[in-house]
Coordinates of C-alpha atoms in Angstrom, one line a residue:
X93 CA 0.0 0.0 0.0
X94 CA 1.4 3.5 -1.0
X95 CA 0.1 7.1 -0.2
X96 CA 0.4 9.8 1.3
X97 CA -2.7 9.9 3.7
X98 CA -2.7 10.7 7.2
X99 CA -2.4 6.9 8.5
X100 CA -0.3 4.1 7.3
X101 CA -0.9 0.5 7.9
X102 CA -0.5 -1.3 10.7
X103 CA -2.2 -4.5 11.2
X104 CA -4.4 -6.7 8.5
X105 CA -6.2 -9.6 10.1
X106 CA -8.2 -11.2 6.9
X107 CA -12.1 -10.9 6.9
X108 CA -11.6 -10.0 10.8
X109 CA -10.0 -5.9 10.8
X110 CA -7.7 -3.6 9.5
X111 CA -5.5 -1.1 11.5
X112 CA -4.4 2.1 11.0
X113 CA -1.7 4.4 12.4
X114 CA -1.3 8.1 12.9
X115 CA 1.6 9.4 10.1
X116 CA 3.7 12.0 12.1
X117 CA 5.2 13.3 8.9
X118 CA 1.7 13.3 7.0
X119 CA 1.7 16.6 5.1
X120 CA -1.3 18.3 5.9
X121 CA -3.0 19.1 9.4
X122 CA -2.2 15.8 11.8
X123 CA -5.3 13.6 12.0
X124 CA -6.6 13.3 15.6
X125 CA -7.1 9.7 16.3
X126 CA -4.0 8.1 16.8
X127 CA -5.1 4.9 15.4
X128 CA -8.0 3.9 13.6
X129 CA -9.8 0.3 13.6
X130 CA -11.6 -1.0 11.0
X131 CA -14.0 -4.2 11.5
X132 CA -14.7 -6.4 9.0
X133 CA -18.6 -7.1 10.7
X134 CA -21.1 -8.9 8.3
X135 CA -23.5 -9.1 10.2
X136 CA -25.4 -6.2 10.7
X137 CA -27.7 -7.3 13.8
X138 CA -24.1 -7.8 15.6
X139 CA -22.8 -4.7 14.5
X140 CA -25.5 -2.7 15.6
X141 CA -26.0 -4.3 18.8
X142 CA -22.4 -3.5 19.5
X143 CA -23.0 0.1 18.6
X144 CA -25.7 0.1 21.3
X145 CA -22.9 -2.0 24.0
X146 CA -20.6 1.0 23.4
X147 CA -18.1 -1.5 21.6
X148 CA -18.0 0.4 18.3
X149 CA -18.0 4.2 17.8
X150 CA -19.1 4.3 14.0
X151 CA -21.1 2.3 11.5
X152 CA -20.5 3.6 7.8
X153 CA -23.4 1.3 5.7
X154 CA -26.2 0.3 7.0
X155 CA -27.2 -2.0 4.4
X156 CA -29.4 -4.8 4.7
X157 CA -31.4 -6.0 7.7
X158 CA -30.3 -3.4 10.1
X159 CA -32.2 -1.3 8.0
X160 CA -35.1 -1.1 10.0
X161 CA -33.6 -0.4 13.3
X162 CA -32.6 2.8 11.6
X163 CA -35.3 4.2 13.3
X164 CA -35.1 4.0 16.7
X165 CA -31.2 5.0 16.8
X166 CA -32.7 8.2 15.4
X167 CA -34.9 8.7 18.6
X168 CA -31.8 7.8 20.8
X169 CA -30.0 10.5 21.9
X170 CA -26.8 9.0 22.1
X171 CA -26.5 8.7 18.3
X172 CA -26.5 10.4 15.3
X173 CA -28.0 9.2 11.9
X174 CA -27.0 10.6 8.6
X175 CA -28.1 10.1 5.4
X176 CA -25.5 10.1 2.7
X177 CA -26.1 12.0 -0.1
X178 CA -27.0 9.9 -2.8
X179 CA -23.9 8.7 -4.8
X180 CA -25.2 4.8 -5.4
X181 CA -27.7 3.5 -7.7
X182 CA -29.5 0.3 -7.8
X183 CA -29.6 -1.0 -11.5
X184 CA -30.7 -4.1 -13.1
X185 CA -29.6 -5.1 -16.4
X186 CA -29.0 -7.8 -19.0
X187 CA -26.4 -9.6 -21.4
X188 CA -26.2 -7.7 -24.7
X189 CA -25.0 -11.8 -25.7
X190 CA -28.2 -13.1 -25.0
X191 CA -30.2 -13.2 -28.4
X192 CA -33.3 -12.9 -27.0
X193 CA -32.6 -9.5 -25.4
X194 CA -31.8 -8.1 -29.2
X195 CA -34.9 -8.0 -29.4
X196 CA -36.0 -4.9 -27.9
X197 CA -39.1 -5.6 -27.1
X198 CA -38.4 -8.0 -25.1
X199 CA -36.2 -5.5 -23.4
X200 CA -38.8 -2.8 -23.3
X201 CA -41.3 -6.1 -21.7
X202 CA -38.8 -6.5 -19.0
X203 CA -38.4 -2.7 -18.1
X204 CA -42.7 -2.1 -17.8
X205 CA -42.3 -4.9 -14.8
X206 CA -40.4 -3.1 -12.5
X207 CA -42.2 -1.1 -10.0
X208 CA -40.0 1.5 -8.7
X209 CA -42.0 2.8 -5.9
X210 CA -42.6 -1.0 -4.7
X211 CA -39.3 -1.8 -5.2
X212 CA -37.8 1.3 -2.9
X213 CA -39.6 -0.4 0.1
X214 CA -36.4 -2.3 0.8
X215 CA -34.7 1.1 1.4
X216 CA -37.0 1.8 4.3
X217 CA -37.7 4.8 2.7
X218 CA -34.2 6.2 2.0
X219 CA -34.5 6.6 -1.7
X220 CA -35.4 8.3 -4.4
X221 CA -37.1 5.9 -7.7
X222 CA -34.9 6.5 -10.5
X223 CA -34.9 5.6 -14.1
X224 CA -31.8 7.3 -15.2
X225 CA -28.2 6.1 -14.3
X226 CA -27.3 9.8 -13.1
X227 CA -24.3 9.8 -10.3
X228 CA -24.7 11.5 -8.5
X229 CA -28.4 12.3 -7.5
X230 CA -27.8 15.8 -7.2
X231 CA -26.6 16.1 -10.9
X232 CA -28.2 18.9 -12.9
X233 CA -28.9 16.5 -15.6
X234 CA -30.8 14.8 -13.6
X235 CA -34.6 14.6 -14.2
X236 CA -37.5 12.2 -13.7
X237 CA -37.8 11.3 -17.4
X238 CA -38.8 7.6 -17.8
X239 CA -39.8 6.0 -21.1
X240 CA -40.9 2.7 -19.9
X241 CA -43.4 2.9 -16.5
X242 CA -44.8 0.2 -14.7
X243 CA -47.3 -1.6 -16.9
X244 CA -47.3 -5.2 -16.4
X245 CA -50.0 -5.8 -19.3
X246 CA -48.2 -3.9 -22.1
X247 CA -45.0 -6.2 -20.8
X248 CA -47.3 -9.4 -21.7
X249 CA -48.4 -7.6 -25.2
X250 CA -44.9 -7.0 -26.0
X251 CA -43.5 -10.7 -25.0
X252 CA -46.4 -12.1 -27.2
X253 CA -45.5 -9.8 -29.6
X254 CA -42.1 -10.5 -30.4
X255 CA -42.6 -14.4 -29.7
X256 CA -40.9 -14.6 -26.3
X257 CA -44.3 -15.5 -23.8
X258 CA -43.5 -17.8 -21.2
X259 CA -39.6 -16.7 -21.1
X260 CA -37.2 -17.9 -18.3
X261 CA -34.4 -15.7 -17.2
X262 CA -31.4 -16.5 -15.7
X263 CA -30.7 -14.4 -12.4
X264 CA -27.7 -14.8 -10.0
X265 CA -27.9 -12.3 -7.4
X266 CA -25.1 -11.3 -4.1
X267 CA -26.3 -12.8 -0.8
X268 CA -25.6 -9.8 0.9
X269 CA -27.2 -6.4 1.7
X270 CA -30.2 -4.9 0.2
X271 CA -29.5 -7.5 -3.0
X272 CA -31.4 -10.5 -1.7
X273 CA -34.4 -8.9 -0.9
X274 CA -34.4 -6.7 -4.3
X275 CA -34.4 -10.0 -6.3
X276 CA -37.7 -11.3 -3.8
X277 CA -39.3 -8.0 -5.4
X278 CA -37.9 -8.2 -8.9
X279 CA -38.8 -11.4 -9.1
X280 CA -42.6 -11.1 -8.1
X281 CA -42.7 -8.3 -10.3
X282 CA -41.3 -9.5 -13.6
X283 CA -43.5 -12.7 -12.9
X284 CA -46.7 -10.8 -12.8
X285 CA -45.6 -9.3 -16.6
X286 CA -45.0 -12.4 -17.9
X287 CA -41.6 -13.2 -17.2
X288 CA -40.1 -16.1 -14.5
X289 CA -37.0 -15.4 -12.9
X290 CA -34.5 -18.3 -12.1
X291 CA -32.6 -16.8 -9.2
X292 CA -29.5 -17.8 -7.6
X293 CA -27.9 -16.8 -4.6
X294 CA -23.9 -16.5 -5.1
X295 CA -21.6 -14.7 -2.2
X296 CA -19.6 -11.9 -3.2
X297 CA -16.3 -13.3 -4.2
X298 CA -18.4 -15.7 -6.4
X299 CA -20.3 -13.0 -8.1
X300 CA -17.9 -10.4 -9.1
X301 CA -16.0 -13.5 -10.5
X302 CA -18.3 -15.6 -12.5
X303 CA -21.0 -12.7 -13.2
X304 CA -20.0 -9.7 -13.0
X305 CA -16.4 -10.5 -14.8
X306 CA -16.8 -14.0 -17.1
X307 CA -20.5 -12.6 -17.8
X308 CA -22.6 -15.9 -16.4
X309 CA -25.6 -14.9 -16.5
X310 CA -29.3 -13.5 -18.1
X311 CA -30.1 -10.8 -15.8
X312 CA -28.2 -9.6 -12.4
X313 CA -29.1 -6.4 -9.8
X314 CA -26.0 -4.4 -8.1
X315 CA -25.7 -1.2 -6.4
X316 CA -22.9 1.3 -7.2
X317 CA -21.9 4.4 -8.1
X318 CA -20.8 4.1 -11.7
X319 CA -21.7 7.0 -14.0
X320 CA -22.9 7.0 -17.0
X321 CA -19.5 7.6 -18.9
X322 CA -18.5 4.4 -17.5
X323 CA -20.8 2.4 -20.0
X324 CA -19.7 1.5 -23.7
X325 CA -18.4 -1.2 -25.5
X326 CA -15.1 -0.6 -25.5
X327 CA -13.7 -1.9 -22.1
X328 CA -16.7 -0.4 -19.9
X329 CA -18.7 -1.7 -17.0
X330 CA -21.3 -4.5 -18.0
X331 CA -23.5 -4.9 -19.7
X332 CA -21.9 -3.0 -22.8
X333 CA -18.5 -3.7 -21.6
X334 CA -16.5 -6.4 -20.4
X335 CA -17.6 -9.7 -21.1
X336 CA -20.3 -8.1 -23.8
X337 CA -19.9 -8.2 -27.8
X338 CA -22.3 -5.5 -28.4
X339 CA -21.6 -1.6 -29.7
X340 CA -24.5 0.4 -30.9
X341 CA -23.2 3.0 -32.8
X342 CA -25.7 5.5 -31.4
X343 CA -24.3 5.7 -28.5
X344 CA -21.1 5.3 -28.5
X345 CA -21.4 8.7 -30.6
X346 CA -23.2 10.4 -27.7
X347 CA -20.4 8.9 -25.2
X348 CA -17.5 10.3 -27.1
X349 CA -19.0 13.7 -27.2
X350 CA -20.5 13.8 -23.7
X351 CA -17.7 14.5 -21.8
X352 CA -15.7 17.1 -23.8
X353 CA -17.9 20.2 -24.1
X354 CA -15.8 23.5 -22.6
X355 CA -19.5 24.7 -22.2
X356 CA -21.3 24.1 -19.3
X357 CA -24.7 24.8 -20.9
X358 CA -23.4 22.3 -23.6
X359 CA -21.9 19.4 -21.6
X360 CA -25.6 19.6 -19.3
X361 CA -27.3 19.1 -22.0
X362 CA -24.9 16.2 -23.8
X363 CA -25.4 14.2 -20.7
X364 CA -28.8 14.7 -19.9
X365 CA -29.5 13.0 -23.4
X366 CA -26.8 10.6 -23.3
X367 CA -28.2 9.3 -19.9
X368 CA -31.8 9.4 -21.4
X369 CA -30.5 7.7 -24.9
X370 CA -29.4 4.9 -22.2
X371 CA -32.2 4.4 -20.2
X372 CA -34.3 3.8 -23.9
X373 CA -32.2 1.5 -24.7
X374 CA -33.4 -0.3 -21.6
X375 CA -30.4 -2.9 -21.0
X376 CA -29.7 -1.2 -17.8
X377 CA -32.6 -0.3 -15.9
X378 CA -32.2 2.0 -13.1
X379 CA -34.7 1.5 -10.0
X380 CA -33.4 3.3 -6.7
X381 CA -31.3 6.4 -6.2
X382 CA -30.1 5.1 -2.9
X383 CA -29.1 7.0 0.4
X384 CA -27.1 5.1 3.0
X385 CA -27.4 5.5 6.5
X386 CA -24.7 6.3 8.5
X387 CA -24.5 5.6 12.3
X388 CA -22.2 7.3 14.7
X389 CA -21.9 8.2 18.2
X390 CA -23.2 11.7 19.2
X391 CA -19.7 12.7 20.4
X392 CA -18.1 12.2 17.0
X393 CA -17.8 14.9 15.1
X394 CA -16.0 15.9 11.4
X395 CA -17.6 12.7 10.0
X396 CA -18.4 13.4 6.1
X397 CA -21.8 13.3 5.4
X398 CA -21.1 11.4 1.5
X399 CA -19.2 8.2 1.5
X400 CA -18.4 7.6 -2.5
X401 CA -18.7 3.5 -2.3
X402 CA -16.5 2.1 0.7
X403 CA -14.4 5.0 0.7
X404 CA -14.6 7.4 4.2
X405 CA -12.8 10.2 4.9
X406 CA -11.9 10.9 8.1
X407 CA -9.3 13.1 8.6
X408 CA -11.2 15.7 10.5
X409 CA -12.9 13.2 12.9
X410 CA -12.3 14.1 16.6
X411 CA -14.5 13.5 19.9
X412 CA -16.9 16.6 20.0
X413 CA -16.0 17.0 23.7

């Protein structure tokens, strides 16, 4: 590991913690914990309980079942709750390799099943439905422009249409977080347009090897913070990069364009319809701009209020006392 942050490393027990040291020589103002230790807790009922024992000081993500216990460390006076600014999206999408999602009808079926405002329910609330891949939220390109809404019926039509009723999908999905309960939802919502889902759990490690990177898989459901420049053919994220073959010309135009307006007024308004030229094309749909809550004791203070992914800056943390 090299940098030149205000810890350095100390101590890396695998899957257990990681510990960090004060830097003497560190450039800027000194940090003013003198070591920092990082726990490695997958279990969020545990972590949480330990917050409430006084064993931990601060819980970055709460991200799966612990989210509704949110609640009542709101009302308790020894914490503090904050809601991170929305830098993560949930997104579903599907292999450009599949021949059946050429098709994009069949790909226009698949984005009428999702319910958005159902499908924020897992969130407990803390996000925004989303049908644009905009990072983050607070863009100015941003907007609530969404060509395919919820209509399970005209997802039926357009299967029968195109020759695809009664389709099966392949979905492997992470055993951790928010993901296993978004593919309960997904997965009682495609099926009431038409459309059964094959899911499979796979942990972490597993997924990021086999789907996310070889490309094994139909359909899969991940929450990040990649923006829309991230997505083409060339290299990119999935489902246009990586393990895909596909490069629609269209596109790839807008993408090479997007990002190098001097204007501002230009380079709003290449992104805003480069992110809605993406969303029609409907191999990515976007469900949930997602804010993470944060838990920390009410003593600690200079604690960011945006996290980008697992990345926390804490530099000007101290105890408020």
């Amino acid at each position: 590991m090299i940098g030149t942050g205000p810890w350095t490393f100390g101590e890396y027990l695998p899957d257990t913690s990681l510990t960090l040291n004060r830097f003497a020589d560190y450039w800027g103002e000194a940090p003013f914990f003198d070591t920092l230790v990082w726990l490695f807790i997958d279990d969020e009922t545990a972590s949480l309980n330990g917050m409430l024992a006084g064993e931990y000081d601060l819980n970055v993500a709460v991200l799966a079942e612990g989210i509704e216990r949110v609640d009542s460390f709101e009302t308790n006076s020894d914490f503090t709750v904050t809601l991170q600014g929305s830098t993560e999206n949930s997104y579903m999408w599907l292999n450009v390799n599949d021949p059946r999602f050429q098709d994009i009808r069949v790909r226009q079926a698949i984005a009428h099943s999702i319910n958005r405002e159902e499908a924020i329910a897992v969130y407990n609330g803390d996000a925004r439905p989303t049908c644009l891949m905009v990072m983050p939220d607070s863009e100015p390109y941003n907007s609530d422009y969404c060509p395919y809404t919820f209509d399970p019926e005209k997802s039926k039509a357009l299967l029968k249409e195109a020759g695809y009723e009664g389709i099966e999908i392949d979905y492997p999905f992470v055993t951790v977080a928010s993901h296993p309960f978004t593919m309960e939802v997904l997965t009682q919502q495609l099926a009431a347009g038409g459309i059964t889902v094959k899911s499979r759990g796979e942990d972490l490690t597993t997924w990021l090897d086999k789907t996310w990177t070889k490309g094994n898989y139909e359909m899969s459901e991940i929450r990040d913070s990649a923006s829309i420049l991230q997505f083409g053919c060339k290299g990119g994220r999935e489902p246009l990069g990586k393990s895909s073959s596909l490069c629609i010309p269209e596109f790839e135009d807008k993408l090479a364009k997007a990002d190098a307006f001097l204007n501002y007024d230009d380079h709003l308004a290449a992104m805003s319809d480069l992110a809605k030229t993406f969303a029609d094309l409907a191999w990515v749909n976007a469900i949930a701009a997602v804010q993470v809550p944060m838990i920390s004791r009410a003593d600690l203070t200079g604690v960011p209020a945006v996290r980008i992914n697992d990345g926390v800056d804490l530099r000007k943390a101290r105890w408020g006392n």
